[in-house]
XYZ file of C-alpha atoms in Angstrom:
747
model
C 34.719 -50.048 0.627
C 33.245 -51.636 -2.471
C 33.456 -49.515 -5.602
C 30.227 -48.060 -6.887
C 30.357 -49.992 -10.149
C 30.716 -53.336 -8.383
C 27.905 -52.647 -5.927
C 25.607 -51.627 -8.746
C 26.471 -54.835 -10.529
C 25.627 -56.799 -7.389
C 22.184 -55.273 -7.184
C 21.382 -55.089 -10.895
C 17.841 -55.815 -11.992
C 18.685 -57.940 -15.024
C 17.573 -55.160 -17.362
C 14.302 -54.288 -15.628
C 13.939 -50.695 -14.499
C 13.757 -50.328 -10.706
C 10.728 -48.049 -10.998
C 8.821 -50.601 -13.048
C 9.731 -53.338 -10.596
C 8.532 -51.176 -7.714
C 5.133 -50.629 -9.330
C 4.585 -54.309 -10.066
C 5.849 -55.516 -6.691
C 3.765 -53.131 -4.600
C 0.782 -54.276 -6.691
C 1.809 -57.943 -6.739
C -1.753 -59.123 -6.042
C -2.689 -57.715 -9.436
C 0.491 -58.926 -11.187
C 1.136 -62.516 -10.022
C 3.760 -62.975 -12.759
C 6.093 -60.667 -10.840
C 6.754 -63.421 -8.287
C 9.075 -65.333 -10.617
C 10.854 -62.129 -11.605
C 11.294 -61.261 -7.911
C 12.619 -64.721 -7.074
C 15.124 -64.614 -9.923
C 16.205 -61.124 -8.910
C 16.849 -62.193 -5.327
C 18.662 -65.407 -6.227
C 20.938 -63.650 -8.726
C 21.627 -60.796 -6.338
C 22.668 -63.013 -3.436
C 24.888 -65.045 -5.753
C 26.608 -61.840 -6.860
C 27.002 -60.652 -3.283
C 28.882 -63.872 -2.569
C 30.930 -63.750 -5.747
C 31.812 -60.044 -5.860
C 31.462 -58.518 -2.458
C 32.943 -61.020 -0.040
C 35.919 -61.567 -2.334
C 36.934 -57.894 -2.321
C 38.019 -55.309 0.180
C 34.711 -54.753 1.911
C 34.490 -52.602 5.046
C 35.698 -54.544 8.073
C 32.336 -54.307 9.801
C 30.722 -56.112 6.848
C 33.228 -58.961 6.489
C 31.610 -62.379 7.018
C 32.347 -64.186 10.288
C 31.511 -67.455 12.006
C 28.413 -67.202 14.140
C 28.423 -67.334 17.888
C 26.334 -65.195 20.183
C 29.466 -63.395 21.407
C 30.770 -62.791 17.861
C 27.346 -61.552 16.812
C 27.011 -59.052 19.645
C 30.594 -57.877 19.245
C 30.058 -57.179 15.547
C 26.847 -55.269 16.192
C 28.633 -53.080 18.741
C 31.308 -52.335 16.138
C 28.676 -51.431 13.549
C 26.901 -49.178 16.043
C 30.113 -47.222 16.512
C 30.858 -46.955 12.772
C 30.209 -43.609 11.142
C 28.646 -43.779 7.698
C 27.778 -40.978 5.260
C 26.743 -37.641 6.776
C 26.064 -34.208 5.360
C 27.309 -30.772 6.268
C 23.881 -29.308 6.970
C 25.206 -25.775 7.444
C 25.934 -25.705 3.700
C 22.591 -27.156 2.622
C 19.815 -24.700 1.849
C 16.060 -25.315 2.114
C 15.775 -26.334 -1.520
C 18.314 -29.106 -1.026
C 16.663 -30.140 2.224
C 13.452 -30.554 0.265
C 15.361 -32.649 -2.267
C 16.689 -34.834 0.567
C 13.201 -35.413 1.972
C 11.938 -36.268 -1.505
C 14.535 -39.023 -2.016
C 13.596 -40.927 1.140
C 9.931 -41.079 0.115
C 9.874 -44.575 -1.494
C 11.705 -46.053 1.503
C 9.600 -44.244 4.088
C 6.305 -45.242 2.452
C 7.356 -48.907 2.328
C 9.019 -49.216 5.737
C 8.728 -52.756 7.049
C 7.487 -54.235 3.772
C 10.056 -57.038 4.036
C 8.417 -58.458 7.210
C 4.788 -57.879 6.250
C 4.176 -61.554 5.375
C 6.348 -63.313 7.948
C 3.384 -63.714 10.284
C 0.619 -65.558 8.432
C -1.904 -68.351 8.934
C 0.860 -70.969 8.900
C 3.339 -69.177 11.185
C 1.573 -66.603 13.397
C 1.594 -68.964 16.398
C 5.415 -69.085 16.551
C 7.526 -66.923 18.833
C 9.720 -65.593 16.042
C 6.771 -64.572 13.843
C 5.137 -62.956 16.878
C 8.225 -60.847 17.568
C 8.442 -59.627 13.994
C 4.712 -58.912 13.987
C 5.219 -56.650 17.019
C 7.643 -54.578 14.971
C 5.455 -54.543 11.870
C 2.504 -53.416 13.978
C 4.709 -50.676 15.445
C 5.609 -49.447 11.961
C 1.881 -49.340 11.147
C 1.059 -47.271 14.229
C -0.396 -50.218 16.185
C -3.727 -49.760 14.462
C -3.733 -45.951 14.684
C -3.554 -44.506 11.186
C -2.223 -41.157 12.452
C 0.863 -42.922 13.853
C 1.538 -44.950 10.718
C 5.023 -44.206 9.378
C 3.650 -43.547 5.905
C 1.170 -40.960 7.177
C 3.783 -39.282 9.377
C 6.077 -38.979 6.386
C 3.270 -37.611 4.244
C 2.858 -34.847 6.835
C 6.590 -34.182 6.581
C 6.325 -33.900 2.799
C 3.455 -31.453 3.143
C 5.611 -29.312 5.462
C 8.020 -28.955 2.549
C 5.302 -28.279 -0.002
C 5.648 -31.708 -1.598
C 2.560 -33.487 -2.854
C 3.001 -36.964 -4.285
C 0.648 -39.429 -6.003
C -0.618 -42.534 -4.240
C 2.276 -44.956 -3.693
C 0.258 -47.697 -5.452
C -0.272 -45.593 -8.556
C 1.725 -45.622 -11.753
C 2.152 -41.883 -11.403
C 4.249 -42.402 -8.285
C 7.096 -44.072 -10.172
C 7.138 -41.327 -12.818
C 8.245 -38.671 -10.328
C 11.397 -37.611 -12.181
C 12.769 -35.680 -9.194
C 13.163 -38.938 -7.253
C 16.445 -40.707 -8.007
C 16.346 -44.194 -9.518
C 18.384 -45.539 -6.611
C 15.651 -44.368 -4.204
C 13.525 -47.261 -5.499
C 16.187 -49.974 -5.140
C 15.811 -50.621 -1.397
C 12.001 -50.758 -1.554
C 12.212 -53.116 -4.536
C 14.267 -55.611 -2.549
C 12.111 -55.207 0.550
C 8.948 -55.882 -1.454
C 10.556 -58.783 -3.317
C 11.633 -60.432 -0.055
C 8.117 -60.067 1.343
C 6.805 -62.453 -1.329
C 8.936 -65.293 0.060
C 8.742 -65.243 3.880
C 9.777 -68.917 4.066
C 12.234 -69.334 1.212
C 14.203 -66.172 2.051
C 13.538 -65.964 5.791
C 17.263 -65.807 6.757
C 17.859 -62.970 4.286
C 14.759 -61.149 5.561
C 16.107 -61.351 9.118
C 19.426 -59.853 8.005
C 17.773 -57.134 5.924
C 15.563 -56.273 8.899
C 18.517 -56.076 11.285
C 20.378 -53.773 8.899
C 17.371 -51.426 8.798
C 18.062 -50.592 12.437
C 21.850 -50.840 12.578
C 22.766 -49.137 9.299
C 19.989 -46.644 8.761
C 19.966 -45.336 12.348
C 23.452 -43.895 11.924
C 22.648 -42.454 8.560
C 19.647 -41.015 6.781
C 17.221 -40.486 9.651
C 19.801 -38.961 11.957
C 20.731 -36.621 9.139
C 17.105 -35.886 8.444
C 16.480 -35.089 12.095
C 19.412 -32.651 12.067
C 17.924 -31.105 8.961
C 14.463 -30.773 10.532
C 15.237 -30.518 14.235
C 12.122 -28.442 14.955
C 9.738 -30.845 13.265
C 7.379 -32.790 15.539
C 6.676 -35.180 12.658
C 10.389 -35.882 12.309
C 10.756 -36.832 15.961
C 7.704 -39.085 15.774
C 8.951 -40.573 12.517
C 12.337 -41.486 13.964
C 10.756 -43.042 17.045
C 8.442 -45.159 14.887
C 11.113 -46.112 12.348
C 14.151 -46.704 14.532
C 12.793 -47.632 17.956
C 15.590 -48.971 20.203
C 13.119 -51.520 21.569
C 12.456 -52.974 18.136
C 16.128 -52.775 17.280
C 16.694 -55.119 20.192
C 13.841 -57.360 19.037
C 15.481 -57.644 15.586
C 18.679 -58.813 17.269
C 16.871 -61.246 19.593
C 14.837 -62.721 16.739
C 17.999 -63.783 14.906
C 19.446 -65.382 18.030
C 16.155 -67.187 18.639
C 15.979 -68.402 15.044
C 19.561 -69.677 14.945
C 19.268 -71.437 18.293
C 16.164 -73.242 17.039
C 17.990 -74.281 13.847
C 20.830 -75.699 15.923
C 18.481 -77.635 18.206
C 16.330 -79.038 15.401
C 19.087 -79.629 12.834
C 22.825 -79.099 13.426
C 25.563 -76.549 14.036
C 26.474 -76.770 10.354
C 22.909 -75.902 9.340
C 22.974 -73.032 11.821
C 26.138 -71.612 10.231
C 24.681 -71.919 6.720
C 21.581 -70.008 7.792
C 23.749 -67.395 9.494
C 25.729 -66.720 6.308
C 22.429 -66.162 4.494
C 21.312 -63.770 7.240
C 24.505 -61.808 6.759
C 23.922 -61.640 3.010
C 20.566 -59.979 3.733
C 22.376 -57.501 5.976
C 24.906 -56.730 3.251
C 22.155 -56.319 0.651
C 20.558 -53.570 2.725
C 23.976 -51.912 2.986
C 24.385 -52.003 -0.797
C 21.107 -50.391 -1.707
C 21.144 -47.887 1.129
C 24.712 -46.772 0.501
C 24.076 -46.410 -3.217
C 21.156 -44.123 -2.512
C 23.131 -42.092 0.019
C 26.061 -41.725 -2.407
C 23.734 -40.531 -5.154
C 22.014 -38.214 -2.721
C 25.330 -36.856 -1.440
C 26.451 -36.086 -4.956
C 23.175 -34.439 -5.891
C 23.177 -32.296 -2.732
C 26.852 -31.384 -2.337
C 27.848 -31.064 -5.993
C 26.354 -28.283 -8.093
C 27.401 -30.288 -11.128
C 24.949 -33.004 -10.161
C 22.014 -30.696 -9.514
C 19.525 -30.607 -12.362
C 19.848 -27.289 -14.121
C 16.739 -25.535 -15.489
C 17.803 -26.717 -18.952
C 17.995 -30.327 -17.776
C 14.582 -30.012 -16.144
C 13.201 -28.646 -19.410
C 14.686 -31.582 -21.323
C 13.074 -34.016 -18.890
C 9.742 -32.207 -19.197
C 9.863 -32.342 -22.998
C 10.624 -36.080 -22.923
C 7.582 -36.551 -20.716
C 5.169 -34.397 -22.717
C 6.330 -35.012 -26.292
C 4.313 -38.242 -26.847
C 1.115 -36.378 -25.924
C 1.932 -33.272 -27.998
C 2.107 -34.815 -31.452
C -0.431 -33.601 -33.988
C -2.132 -31.020 -31.761
C -0.165 -27.848 -32.628
C -1.629 -27.262 -36.104
C 0.653 -24.857 -38.039
C 2.616 -23.330 -35.127
C 6.321 -22.919 -35.895
C 9.486 -22.930 -33.796
C 12.349 -21.965 -36.036
C 12.054 -23.432 -39.523
C 9.903 -26.420 -38.446
C 6.349 -26.768 -37.207
C 5.976 -27.882 -33.595
C 4.277 -31.036 -34.866
C 7.309 -31.807 -37.022
C 9.594 -31.341 -34.062
C 7.630 -33.761 -31.884
C 6.841 -36.302 -34.635
C 10.525 -36.795 -35.371
C 11.596 -40.259 -34.113
C 14.967 -38.753 -33.223
C 13.433 -35.804 -31.400
C 16.239 -33.726 -29.872
C 14.842 -31.671 -26.969
C 18.120 -29.772 -26.460
C 18.097 -28.552 -30.064
C 14.413 -27.653 -29.783
C 15.128 -25.565 -26.657
C 18.002 -23.724 -28.335
C 15.735 -22.870 -31.266
C 12.892 -21.832 -28.953
C 15.263 -19.618 -26.951
C 16.105 -17.608 -30.102
C 12.460 -17.235 -31.153
C 10.227 -14.155 -30.567
C 8.197 -16.218 -28.107
C 10.858 -15.899 -25.404
C 11.963 -12.837 -23.419
C 14.826 -13.957 -21.118
C 14.965 -10.615 -19.280
C 11.252 -10.628 -18.446
C 9.782 -14.133 -18.853
C 6.263 -13.217 -17.664
C 6.014 -10.604 -20.431
C 7.189 -12.981 -23.137
C 4.747 -14.006 -25.849
C 5.050 -17.578 -24.628
C 3.436 -16.659 -21.296
C 1.146 -13.800 -22.437
C -0.259 -15.364 -25.612
C 0.098 -19.123 -25.151
C -0.195 -19.968 -21.438
C -2.630 -17.277 -20.298
C -6.372 -17.797 -20.015
C -7.795 -18.069 -23.537
C -4.454 -19.133 -24.977
C -4.019 -22.461 -26.820
C -1.763 -23.880 -24.080
C -3.739 -22.767 -21.015
C -3.221 -25.287 -18.174
C -0.958 -27.494 -20.281
C 1.760 -27.092 -17.616
C 1.519 -27.488 -13.851
C 2.543 -24.597 -11.600
C 5.825 -26.345 -10.869
C 6.473 -26.881 -14.582
C 5.600 -23.265 -15.323
C 8.167 -22.143 -12.756
C 10.743 -24.405 -14.407
C 10.070 -22.650 -17.731
C 10.604 -19.265 -16.049
C 13.915 -20.447 -14.546
C 15.024 -21.730 -17.928
C 14.207 -18.430 -19.625
C 16.099 -16.455 -16.993
C 19.167 -18.592 -17.623
C 19.097 -18.300 -21.401
C 21.764 -15.547 -21.688
C 24.210 -17.910 -19.969
C 23.245 -21.136 -21.680
C 22.242 -20.053 -25.194
C 24.257 -22.011 -27.693
C 25.209 -24.687 -25.160
C 23.823 -28.200 -25.099
C 22.930 -29.264 -21.556
C 24.399 -32.462 -20.217
C 21.350 -34.708 -20.136
C 20.775 -37.373 -17.514
C 19.306 -40.577 -18.931
C 16.992 -41.087 -15.986
C 14.159 -38.695 -16.946
C 14.068 -40.085 -20.476
C 13.743 -43.609 -19.112
C 11.006 -42.589 -16.756
C 9.097 -40.299 -19.117
C 6.903 -42.889 -20.875
C 7.696 -46.276 -19.353
C 4.284 -47.828 -20.047
C 5.516 -49.138 -23.392
C 8.593 -50.666 -21.795
C 6.410 -52.359 -19.206
C 4.293 -53.882 -21.923
C 7.439 -55.229 -23.554
C 8.891 -56.425 -20.268
C 5.671 -58.244 -19.418
C 6.642 -60.776 -22.055
C 9.529 -61.729 -19.761
C 7.086 -62.972 -17.131
C 6.806 -66.726 -17.738
C 3.314 -68.056 -17.167
C 3.297 -70.817 -14.556
C -0.053 -72.553 -14.714
C 1.099 -76.134 -15.228
C -0.588 -77.418 -12.055
C -3.491 -74.992 -12.001
C -5.996 -77.345 -13.617
C -4.931 -80.196 -11.357
C -5.323 -78.089 -8.228
C -8.857 -77.169 -9.228
C -9.676 -80.878 -9.039
C -8.371 -81.305 -5.497
C -10.740 -82.053 -2.678
C -11.193 -79.651 0.273
C -8.450 -81.312 2.342
C -5.856 -80.974 -0.399
C -6.966 -77.452 -1.249
C -6.528 -76.458 2.394
C -2.967 -77.771 2.359
C -2.062 -75.877 -0.794
C -3.666 -72.667 0.472
C -1.698 -72.900 3.705
C 1.471 -73.352 1.653
C 0.741 -70.941 -1.196
C 4.303 -69.599 -1.238
C 5.508 -73.073 -2.185
C 2.541 -73.650 -4.518
C 1.713 -70.229 -6.039
C -0.248 -71.967 -8.802
C -3.035 -72.447 -6.243
C -3.928 -68.757 -6.383
C -6.092 -68.881 -9.558
C -7.937 -71.843 -8.074
C -8.371 -69.917 -4.828
C -9.890 -66.957 -6.664
C -12.245 -69.254 -8.548
C -13.303 -71.004 -5.328
C -13.961 -67.675 -3.605
C -16.001 -66.419 -6.564
C -18.186 -69.537 -6.571
C -18.865 -69.244 -2.837
C -19.734 -65.561 -3.172
C -21.990 -66.192 -6.182
C -23.927 -68.714 -4.091
C -24.298 -66.150 -1.294
C -25.258 -63.437 -3.790
C -28.129 -65.589 -5.002
C -29.137 -65.948 -1.363
C -29.590 -62.188 -1.051
C -32.374 -62.339 -3.635
C -34.468 -64.976 -1.854
C -37.791 -63.868 -0.415
C -38.105 -66.509 2.306
C -35.036 -65.548 4.303
C -35.306 -64.800 8.017
C -35.916 -61.048 8.559
C -32.432 -60.403 9.922
C -30.839 -61.940 6.788
C -32.920 -60.174 4.145
C -31.147 -57.679 1.920
C -31.962 -53.974 2.349
C -30.856 -50.657 0.875
C -27.979 -49.182 2.816
C -28.153 -46.109 5.005
C -26.226 -45.556 8.218
C -29.393 -45.710 10.231
C -30.823 -48.809 8.514
C -27.496 -50.619 8.883
C -27.121 -49.815 12.577
C -30.732 -50.787 13.257
C -30.268 -54.161 11.539
C -27.051 -54.954 13.419
C -28.619 -53.914 16.738
C -31.634 -56.133 16.008
C -29.332 -59.100 15.303
C -27.358 -58.416 18.474
C -30.457 -58.131 20.660
C -31.955 -61.306 19.237
C -28.812 -63.250 19.976
C -28.198 -61.929 23.487
C -31.807 -61.880 24.703
C -32.386 -65.586 24.047
C -29.980 -66.880 26.698
C -31.500 -69.275 29.231
C -29.949 -70.365 32.516
C -28.020 -73.611 32.277
C -29.790 -76.785 33.305
C -27.630 -79.886 33.814
C -26.819 -82.216 32.248
C -26.095 -81.005 28.672
C -27.709 -82.871 25.813
C -24.298 -83.328 24.197
C -21.973 -85.745 25.980
C -18.374 -85.036 26.904
C -17.184 -87.357 24.135
C -19.474 -85.558 21.733
C -17.981 -82.213 22.668
C -14.430 -83.511 22.334
C -15.259 -84.829 18.877
C -16.917 -81.523 17.952
C -13.929 -79.491 19.131
C -11.786 -81.487 16.712
C -14.181 -80.727 13.846
C -13.795 -76.967 14.327
C -9.980 -77.158 14.409
C -9.425 -76.295 10.692
C -11.311 -73.024 11.219
C -10.141 -71.929 14.659
C -6.511 -72.857 14.008
C -6.469 -70.264 11.204
C -8.468 -67.684 13.179
C -8.011 -64.220 11.664
C -6.601 -65.591 8.399
C -9.163 -63.730 6.281
C -7.475 -60.455 7.285
C -3.851 -61.624 7.042
C -3.184 -59.472 3.955
C -5.464 -56.542 4.750
C -2.661 -54.232 5.891
C 0.020 -54.635 3.256
C 2.349 -51.899 2.058
C 0.431 -49.288 0.099
C -2.923 -49.756 1.856
C -2.033 -50.234 5.521
C -1.968 -46.460 6.144
C -5.685 -46.101 5.408
C -8.260 -45.699 8.182
C -10.167 -48.733 6.946
C -7.073 -50.939 6.986
C -6.113 -49.655 10.431
C -9.407 -50.810 11.937
C -9.311 -54.205 10.285
C -5.673 -54.575 11.288
C -6.688 -54.122 14.939
C -9.002 -57.099 14.608
C -6.333 -59.214 12.924
C -3.722 -58.262 15.510
C -6.044 -59.367 18.323
C -6.799 -62.671 16.606
C -3.121 -63.591 16.389
C -2.236 -62.269 19.839
C -0.699 -58.837 19.172
C 2.764 -60.361 19.175
C 2.168 -62.444 22.345
C 2.098 -66.171 21.603
C 0.034 -66.942 24.720
C -2.737 -64.636 23.438
C -2.667 -66.113 19.930
C -6.082 -67.694 19.248
C -4.719 -70.736 17.369
C -2.357 -71.353 20.305
C -5.254 -71.051 22.771
C -7.142 -73.647 20.732
C -4.128 -75.977 20.574
C -3.892 -75.735 24.338
C -7.532 -76.835 24.479
C -6.864 -79.739 22.076
C -3.927 -80.872 24.175
C -5.990 -80.675 27.367
C -8.572 -83.086 25.912
C -5.769 -85.337 24.655
C -6.310 -84.553 20.995
C -2.969 -83.055 19.871
C -2.776 -82.315 16.160
C 0.025 -81.906 13.598
C 1.092 -78.398 12.500
C -1.801 -76.713 10.687
C 0.173 -76.198 7.479
C 1.297 -79.830 7.292
C -0.070 -82.468 4.945
C -0.750 -84.680 7.972
C -3.124 -82.105 9.450
C -5.298 -81.959 6.355
C -5.432 -85.761 6.114
C -6.692 -86.492 9.641
C -9.493 -88.990 9.151
C -11.234 -87.944 12.367
C -11.946 -84.493 10.882
C -14.830 -84.227 8.442
C -13.896 -83.209 4.909
C -16.584 -80.509 4.986
C -14.789 -78.932 7.963
C -12.314 -77.473 5.448
C -14.941 -75.693 3.313
C -15.172 -72.496 5.345
C -11.443 -72.070 6.137
C -10.760 -72.635 2.426
C -13.042 -69.709 1.613
C -11.400 -67.486 4.227
C -7.890 -68.304 3.025
C -8.914 -67.803 -0.614
C -10.447 -64.391 0.089
C -7.353 -63.335 2.023
C -5.104 -63.637 -1.035
C -7.104 -60.968 -2.889
C -7.910 -58.241 -0.350
C -8.487 -55.601 -3.022
C -10.576 -57.756 -5.346
C -12.775 -59.111 -2.546
C -12.720 -56.202 -0.113
C -16.536 -55.819 0.060
C -16.980 -59.545 0.672
C -14.235 -59.529 3.281
C -15.987 -56.706 5.115
C -19.240 -58.654 5.111
C -17.858 -62.005 6.188
C -15.750 -60.296 8.845
C -18.886 -58.734 10.318
C -20.661 -62.099 10.360
C -17.736 -63.848 12.044
C -17.400 -61.215 14.758
C -21.142 -61.091 15.473
C -21.216 -64.891 15.713
C -18.951 -64.668 18.751
C -21.716 -62.998 20.743
C -25.022 -64.223 22.088
C -26.818 -67.159 23.601
C -25.097 -69.959 21.679
C -21.624 -69.032 22.898
C -22.836 -68.373 26.453
C -24.574 -71.766 26.512
C -21.422 -73.383 25.172
C -19.357 -71.950 28.039
C -21.811 -73.416 30.581
C -21.793 -76.861 29.035
C -18.028 -77.043 28.569
C -17.551 -76.049 32.182
C -19.925 -78.831 33.203
C -17.781 -81.401 31.396
C -14.576 -79.890 32.827
C -13.415 -78.738 29.379
C -11.638 -75.389 29.293
C -14.039 -72.869 27.652
C -11.491 -70.022 27.442
C -11.435 -69.853 23.627
C -15.220 -69.242 23.742
C -15.090 -66.749 26.623
C -12.288 -64.920 24.822
C -14.472 -64.311 21.777
C -17.488 -63.274 23.826
C -15.294 -60.608 25.408
C -13.190 -59.429 22.491
C -16.006 -59.416 19.915
C -18.184 -57.036 21.947
C -20.383 -54.382 20.329
C -19.238 -51.532 22.574
C -15.676 -51.178 21.266
C -14.611 -54.675 20.283
C -14.398 -56.540 17.022
C -18.116 -56.346 16.200
C -17.998 -52.577 16.621
C -14.837 -52.278 14.507
C -16.345 -54.532 11.829
C -19.470 -52.382 11.651
C -17.466 -49.144 11.632
C -15.202 -50.450 8.850
C -18.207 -51.000 6.594
C -19.471 -47.490 7.312
C -16.070 -45.966 6.510
C -15.868 -47.915 3.258
C -19.353 -46.998 2.079
C -18.985 -43.348 3.127
C -15.911 -43.154 0.920
C -17.741 -44.772 -1.994
C -20.694 -42.440 -1.539
C -18.368 -39.438 -1.678
C -16.337 -40.641 -4.665
C -18.660 -42.888 -6.665
C -22.137 -41.757 -5.686
C -25.189 -43.522 -4.307
C -25.418 -46.106 -7.098
C -21.860 -47.347 -6.590
C -22.257 -47.432 -2.806
C -25.420 -49.571 -3.078
C -23.738 -51.884 -5.582
C -20.828 -52.556 -3.244
C -23.195 -52.829 -0.289
C -24.872 -55.794 -1.981
C -21.460 -57.444 -2.262
C -20.849 -56.763 1.422
C -24.162 -58.379 2.341
C -23.337 -61.351 0.117
C -20.108 -61.702 2.124
C -22.153 -61.534 5.315
C -24.439 -64.362 4.136
C -21.454 -66.390 2.858
C -20.612 -67.041 6.509
C -23.683 -69.291 6.631
C -23.936 -70.586 3.061
C -20.306 -71.748 2.950
C -20.784 -73.739 6.180
C -24.051 -75.469 5.343
C -22.426 -78.652 4.100
C -20.276 -78.750 7.214
C -23.154 -78.353 9.662
C -25.245 -80.951 7.826
C -22.296 -83.363 7.876
C -21.646 -82.523 11.520
C -25.224 -83.296 12.550
C -25.399 -86.499 10.520
C -22.049 -87.807 11.752
C -22.838 -86.879 15.344
C -26.148 -88.721 15.076
C -24.483 -91.858 13.749
C -21.547 -91.674 16.131
C -23.239 -90.636 19.396
C -27.021 -90.195 19.289
C -28.044 -93.390 17.450
C -25.907 -95.751 19.561
C -27.352 -94.122 22.679
C -30.894 -94.630 21.425
C -30.164 -98.247 20.573
C -28.653 -98.825 23.990
C -25.178 -99.408 22.612
C -23.717 -96.560 24.699
C -24.385 -95.542 28.275
């Protein structure tokens, strides 16, 4: 087995603290500079795995091997039968069990992060992406927030009296009780998720290891520890499902077989070695955590003593305690002098405090420190949390044993205490990459579409995407202030009742206007075939606006769960035959209009497709990259899209396509799935209500109405961003089909 020092070297962060990396990666939408840091981290790490790990005496089950399906399955069977680290639970008390649960928190709250971007607008139609999406959806509770792994684990934490900050918050990474190594696995999972194409082989290996290495380790141990916990049983089923373990194995076989067919056996072997590196990476970070956890649980020497906890607390609070203690003394120095000292020594301060009249080791609650300083009316009332106050009591009780001794201080709390300054310094390491940004802003809709579909390869498109989205929304926002809008489009103050009445009025207007079909249609078969091609840029990215709505850190929320249901339906819920882009491609093929892959340059350059046909999908893709920034607008445009799938226009379209013997299934599918009873239109409406209810409760009426106007602007953007397209469509159709017919040039 690899020595601890070597494995740490292999997964080093090039000087960046793992906690800081975690915070920036889980908030990568807000910190785009982290992408280059993440890429460098991954490249360096995999190089070191090759250089250090495979050249040493690694465990036999991790030694590299030549790929064949038989070799692969044989190795997995060997790994399944290999026993990793386990604990003697009979010797572990409740306090240590709580410590164990605490350490798995970063991993549990980010489960599946590494595959969260594998299925996207460019890939969701493929069988491999569909399989991985099935597993990601399973981790997220299949659209049920209560079954989301993160929420299940939160319940488990509450059972043990543990309350943690939001995983997206800065406060989360400052939890000193969590080991540094507990953040390493999540850091790599989040980093991999930023590059679903570049590091796809490594993602597949990392994903496989999640099932084959973790199942025989932490969660089995945790279940032994909490064998009466319903949450634990549900957690293990969601996290380590045997069905999805099999899918992880099948996905690799499917991927490698495709590589062999499309390229060569040599290329297949190269990809396999990269897959195995991803597997080994998971082993590194997971084993490091389990070693640290084993030491902290089984060795009293590694448990933080009350003195060590006090040192950590002082490191954390000292920067905020300077200059506020007036003339209070501890020993021969004022408290202000103690804390203002650049070389502040918390151990020396504690020794001095222990000898002062403020402390009564035999009866801490009766000491002057508690009675005069911390009690109601005292100068330090509520300065410490209940947990910190208990730590002070424990420290006082231990003073007779420790007085005169200097506690052995771990460096971790000091590093974590005030890391904001270090983040500011480290930010200078993020190289700005805007060399092509100005050029991309000048691209036409076709080119912009291509870059948006390939944003991993061209990340410099993101600022241009945000600017494009803002311009489209500003245009729609101006629309909300117009007085001559149709009644159903006019802006109104939000209330539940007013909102539901407006949506019902829109629905009834659309559905009540249907008239029985009368043959023949006004649009010819050739006209319909041409029109179907014009809508391809939109329908072939169906659902793309929600592709990032359920990322790690937000996917556990009720709002995200509902929107995720819509997205999952749009891309087929892991079934390629149900995938809407695939349904549309089937239609295109049936009318003898096959098209290149949607993410290809050739697709965007098809001369038959109007340039304006890319306007609306460009807006949807642009919004999708910033789901937090544009959440209100996304809610509004989502509602408009889902409502557009209902009513007389779609029903008429089905009749006319049937008449011309053109498969109308893509239209019928939306009429069914977008229904107001429990379908997408209902979920879209409910999502807005959930969002505004939350704002009303936390920000008040003014904030709710402000965001409601943004939502309605998003709703109107559905029409305003397509105006140029529909004008171009009508004009081109007239020139291409109607005018020749009128002039007798076509029959």
